[in-house]
Amino acid sequence: MLMEKRYFVLKNGYLNIDESHFYFSDHGNWETCNILEETELPRVTFFQISNKIIYTMYVVLFCIFVIGFITGKADFSYAVLLFGVIFSLLNLLYKVKYFKIPLHKIERIELRNQKVIVQFANHSNKSITHTVKLDDLKEYKDIKQYFRTHFNQKLRVA
């Protein structure tokens, strides 16, 4: 059976599905779903945050040095550093929250209490579970019917 492109409204964002991927995004726009990246782990870890902070601090300190060298003063350096760290962390949260999963990497899909639980293999073939809450009961029934039609062999309804 040919798979139809669909999107479903989640509590926080959208789940777009086509013939090749699940896309967890902040919009239902198909054009921008293609730029989403696969994820290693769809939640923020301490290791990711600390690496991102260190990397951002190096970049921001370099920028402060260049600006201070050009202008001859760097009074606003701490504000720029703080802005850089905050921006970097927000960017990390965005990338972690919105990603795509190739359909062939999906191991199991479970529907339970208006939640979609997707178990999939990441780049390292480590099994990851990602849970999202659906917006309403009508959407839950709609996605359940869609999954039964297209993913019945991987679907578990609780």
mmCIF file of C-alpha atoms in Angstrom:
data_model
loop_
_atom_site.group_PDB
_atom_site.id
_atom_site.type_symbol
_atom_site.label_atom_id
_atom_site.label_comp_id
_atom_site.label_asym_id
_atom_site.label_seq_id
_atom_site.Cartn_x
_atom_site.Cartn_y
_atom_site.Cartn_z
ATOM 1 C CA MET A 1 0.000 0.000 0.000
ATOM 2 C CA LEU A 2 1.323 3.415 -0.953
ATOM 3 C CA MET A 3 2.094 5.532 2.074
ATOM 4 C CA GLU A 4 0.417 8.923 2.199
ATOM 5 C CA LYS A 5 2.184 11.970 3.619
ATOM 6 C CA ARG A 6 0.536 13.079 6.849
ATOM 7 C CA TYR A 7 1.125 15.345 9.772
ATOM 8 C CA PHE A 8 -0.291 15.116 13.264
ATOM 9 C CA VAL A 9 -0.593 17.826 15.913
ATOM 10 C CA LEU A 10 1.342 17.048 19.073
ATOM 11 C CA LYS A 11 1.095 18.789 22.426
ATOM 12 C CA ASN A 12 4.338 20.624 21.552
ATOM 13 C CA GLY A 13 4.858 20.595 17.800
ATOM 14 C CA TYR A 14 4.064 18.251 14.940
ATOM 15 C CA LEU A 15 4.797 14.744 13.749
ATOM 16 C CA ASN A 16 5.166 14.662 9.971
ATOM 17 C CA ILE A 17 5.375 11.262 8.283
ATOM 18 C CA ASP A 18 6.285 10.485 4.692
ATOM 19 C CA GLU A 19 7.569 7.416 2.819
ATOM 20 C CA SER A 20 11.044 7.712 4.354
ATOM 21 C CA HIS A 21 11.001 9.489 7.759
ATOM 22 C CA PHE A 22 9.227 10.482 10.949
ATOM 23 C CA TYR A 23 9.836 14.225 11.471
ATOM 24 C CA PHE A 24 9.384 15.730 14.924
ATOM 25 C CA SER A 25 9.172 19.469 14.286
ATOM 26 C CA ASP A 26 7.771 22.750 15.558
ATOM 27 C CA HIS A 27 5.714 23.245 12.383
ATOM 28 C CA GLY A 28 3.763 21.248 9.833
ATOM 29 C CA ASN A 29 5.742 22.628 6.888
ATOM 30 C CA TRP A 30 7.113 19.839 4.662
ATOM 31 C CA GLU A 31 9.792 21.979 3.026
ATOM 32 C CA THR A 32 11.568 22.712 6.284
ATOM 33 C CA CYS A 33 11.275 19.130 7.584
ATOM 34 C CA ASN A 34 13.999 18.121 5.131
ATOM 35 C CA ILE A 35 16.611 20.217 6.953
ATOM 36 C CA LEU A 36 16.049 18.394 10.248
ATOM 37 C CA GLU A 37 18.878 16.107 11.285
ATOM 38 C CA GLU A 38 18.823 12.630 12.768
ATOM 39 C CA THR A 39 19.558 12.525 16.466
ATOM 40 C CA GLU A 40 21.790 10.426 18.640
ATOM 41 C CA LEU A 41 19.682 11.019 21.727
ATOM 42 C CA PRO A 42 16.432 13.052 21.758
ATOM 43 C CA ARG A 43 17.026 14.555 25.190
ATOM 44 C CA VAL A 44 19.676 16.841 26.592
ATOM 45 C CA THR A 45 22.434 15.250 28.654
ATOM 46 C CA PHE A 46 24.942 16.879 31.006
ATOM 47 C CA PHE A 47 27.763 15.906 28.637
ATOM 48 C CA GLN A 48 26.080 17.673 25.684
ATOM 49 C CA ILE A 49 25.445 20.815 27.721
ATOM 50 C CA SER A 50 28.965 21.024 29.118
ATOM 51 C CA ASN A 51 30.537 20.471 25.681
ATOM 52 C CA LYS A 52 28.281 23.089 24.145
ATOM 53 C CA ILE A 53 29.093 25.632 26.881
ATOM 54 C CA ILE A 54 32.839 25.109 26.497
ATOM 55 C CA TYR A 55 32.677 25.363 22.699
ATOM 56 C CA THR A 56 30.500 28.483 22.900
ATOM 57 C CA MET A 57 32.806 30.127 25.417
ATOM 58 C CA TYR A 58 35.783 29.660 23.083
ATOM 59 C CA VAL A 59 33.883 31.154 20.146
ATOM 60 C CA VAL A 60 32.533 34.065 22.173
ATOM 61 C CA LEU A 61 35.923 34.812 23.754
ATOM 62 C CA PHE A 62 37.469 34.866 20.295
ATOM 63 C CA CYS A 63 34.764 37.284 19.105
ATOM 64 C CA ILE A 64 35.283 39.493 22.164
ATOM 65 C CA PHE A 65 39.015 39.552 21.491
ATOM 66 C CA VAL A 66 38.442 40.572 17.859
ATOM 67 C CA ILE A 67 35.879 43.253 18.801
ATOM 68 C CA GLY A 68 38.102 44.539 21.610
ATOM 69 C CA PHE A 69 41.080 44.638 19.284
ATOM 70 C CA ILE A 70 39.135 46.543 16.607
ATOM 71 C CA THR A 71 37.439 49.042 18.931
ATOM 72 C CA GLY A 72 40.149 49.296 21.546
ATOM 73 C CA LYS A 73 37.714 48.487 24.374
ATOM 74 C CA ALA A 74 35.728 45.447 25.430
ATOM 75 C CA ASP A 75 33.448 46.708 28.218
ATOM 76 C CA PHE A 76 30.449 44.683 27.134
ATOM 77 C CA SER A 77 32.409 41.408 27.029
ATOM 78 C CA TYR A 78 30.490 39.681 29.840
ATOM 79 C CA ALA A 79 27.118 40.505 28.292
ATOM 80 C CA VAL A 80 28.277 39.134 24.956
ATOM 81 C CA LEU A 81 29.615 35.992 26.634
ATOM 82 C CA LEU A 82 26.340 35.427 28.469
ATOM 83 C CA PHE A 83 24.335 35.998 25.279
ATOM 84 C CA GLY A 84 26.533 33.520 23.398
ATOM 85 C CA VAL A 85 26.100 30.797 26.008
ATOM 86 C CA ILE A 86 22.306 31.297 26.192
ATOM 87 C CA PHE A 87 21.996 31.278 22.397
ATOM 88 C CA SER A 88 24.098 28.136 22.144
ATOM 89 C CA LEU A 89 22.008 26.280 24.738
ATOM 90 C CA LEU A 90 18.756 27.306 23.065
ATOM 91 C CA ASN A 91 20.143 26.068 19.760
ATOM 92 C CA LEU A 92 21.058 22.731 21.378
ATOM 93 C CA LEU A 93 17.574 22.354 22.867
ATOM 94 C CA TYR A 94 16.009 23.071 19.477
ATOM 95 C CA LYS A 95 18.166 20.464 17.717
ATOM 96 C CA VAL A 96 17.441 17.861 20.381
ATOM 97 C CA LYS A 97 13.694 18.457 20.399
ATOM 98 C CA TYR A 98 13.197 18.541 16.621
ATOM 99 C CA PHE A 99 14.726 15.773 14.539
ATOM 100 C CA LYS A 100 13.927 13.047 12.034
ATOM 101 C CA ILE A 101 14.010 9.266 12.186
ATOM 102 C CA PRO A 102 14.369 7.099 9.063
ATOM 103 C CA LEU A 103 11.483 4.628 8.919
ATOM 104 C CA HIS A 104 13.802 1.632 8.580
ATOM 105 C CA LYS A 105 15.335 2.500 11.981
ATOM 106 C CA ILE A 106 11.990 2.408 13.803
ATOM 107 C CA GLU A 107 11.805 -0.734 15.905
ATOM 108 C CA ARG A 108 8.469 -0.275 17.649
ATOM 109 C CA ILE A 109 5.631 2.230 17.953
ATOM 110 C CA GLU A 110 3.376 2.262 20.971
ATOM 111 C CA LEU A 111 0.209 4.279 21.568
ATOM 112 C CA ARG A 112 -0.726 4.707 25.222
ATOM 113 C CA ASN A 113 -2.718 7.377 27.100
ATOM 114 C CA GLN A 114 -2.702 9.823 24.163
ATOM 115 C CA LYS A 115 1.067 9.418 23.846
ATOM 116 C CA VAL A 116 3.138 8.138 20.954
ATOM 117 C CA ILE A 117 6.185 6.178 22.060
ATOM 118 C CA VAL A 118 8.694 5.506 19.281
ATOM 119 C CA GLN A 119 11.593 3.137 19.807
ATOM 120 C CA PHE A 120 14.319 3.490 17.177
ATOM 121 C CA ALA A 121 18.004 2.841 16.532
ATOM 122 C CA ASN A 122 20.338 5.834 16.482
ATOM 123 C CA HIS A 123 23.564 6.211 14.450
ATOM 124 C CA SER A 124 25.385 3.827 16.805
ATOM 125 C CA ASN A 125 22.544 1.274 16.597
ATOM 126 C CA LYS A 126 21.684 2.003 20.211
ATOM 127 C CA SER A 127 17.980 1.629 20.923
ATOM 128 C CA ILE A 128 16.386 4.958 21.918
ATOM 129 C CA THR A 129 12.829 5.621 23.091
ATOM 130 C CA HIS A 130 11.155 8.964 22.383
ATOM 131 C CA THR A 131 7.732 9.864 23.816
ATOM 132 C CA VAL A 132 5.451 12.679 22.659
ATOM 133 C CA LYS A 133 1.988 13.652 23.840
ATOM 134 C CA LEU A 134 -0.811 14.184 21.339
ATOM 135 C CA ASP A 135 -2.943 17.316 21.359
ATOM 136 C CA ASP A 136 -6.416 15.791 21.695
ATOM 137 C CA LEU A 137 -8.458 12.565 21.575
ATOM 138 C CA LYS A 138 -9.510 13.080 17.934
ATOM 139 C CA GLU A 139 -5.854 13.322 16.900
ATOM 140 C CA TYR A 140 -5.112 10.181 18.932
ATOM 141 C CA LYS A 141 -7.793 8.208 17.094
ATOM 142 C CA ASP A 142 -6.587 9.555 13.744
ATOM 143 C CA ILE A 143 -2.954 8.614 14.346
ATOM 144 C CA LYS A 144 -3.972 5.189 15.682
ATOM 145 C CA GLN A 145 -5.847 4.464 12.461
ATOM 146 C CA TYR A 146 -2.923 5.719 10.350
ATOM 147 C CA PHE A 147 -0.418 3.578 12.275
ATOM 148 C CA ARG A 148 -2.638 0.496 11.997
ATOM 149 C CA THR A 149 -2.761 0.993 8.244
ATOM 150 C CA HIS A 150 0.941 1.675 7.643
ATOM 151 C CA PHE A 151 2.872 0.353 10.670
ATOM 152 C CA ASN A 152 0.746 -2.530 11.931
ATOM 153 C CA GLN A 153 3.734 -4.916 12.279
ATOM 154 C CA LYS A 154 5.532 -2.445 14.586
ATOM 155 C CA LEU A 155 2.477 -1.043 16.411
ATOM 156 C CA ARG A 156 1.443 -1.812 19.955
ATOM 157 C CA VAL A 157 -1.683 -0.168 21.389
ATOM 158 C CA ALA A 158 -2.019 -0.170 25.168
#
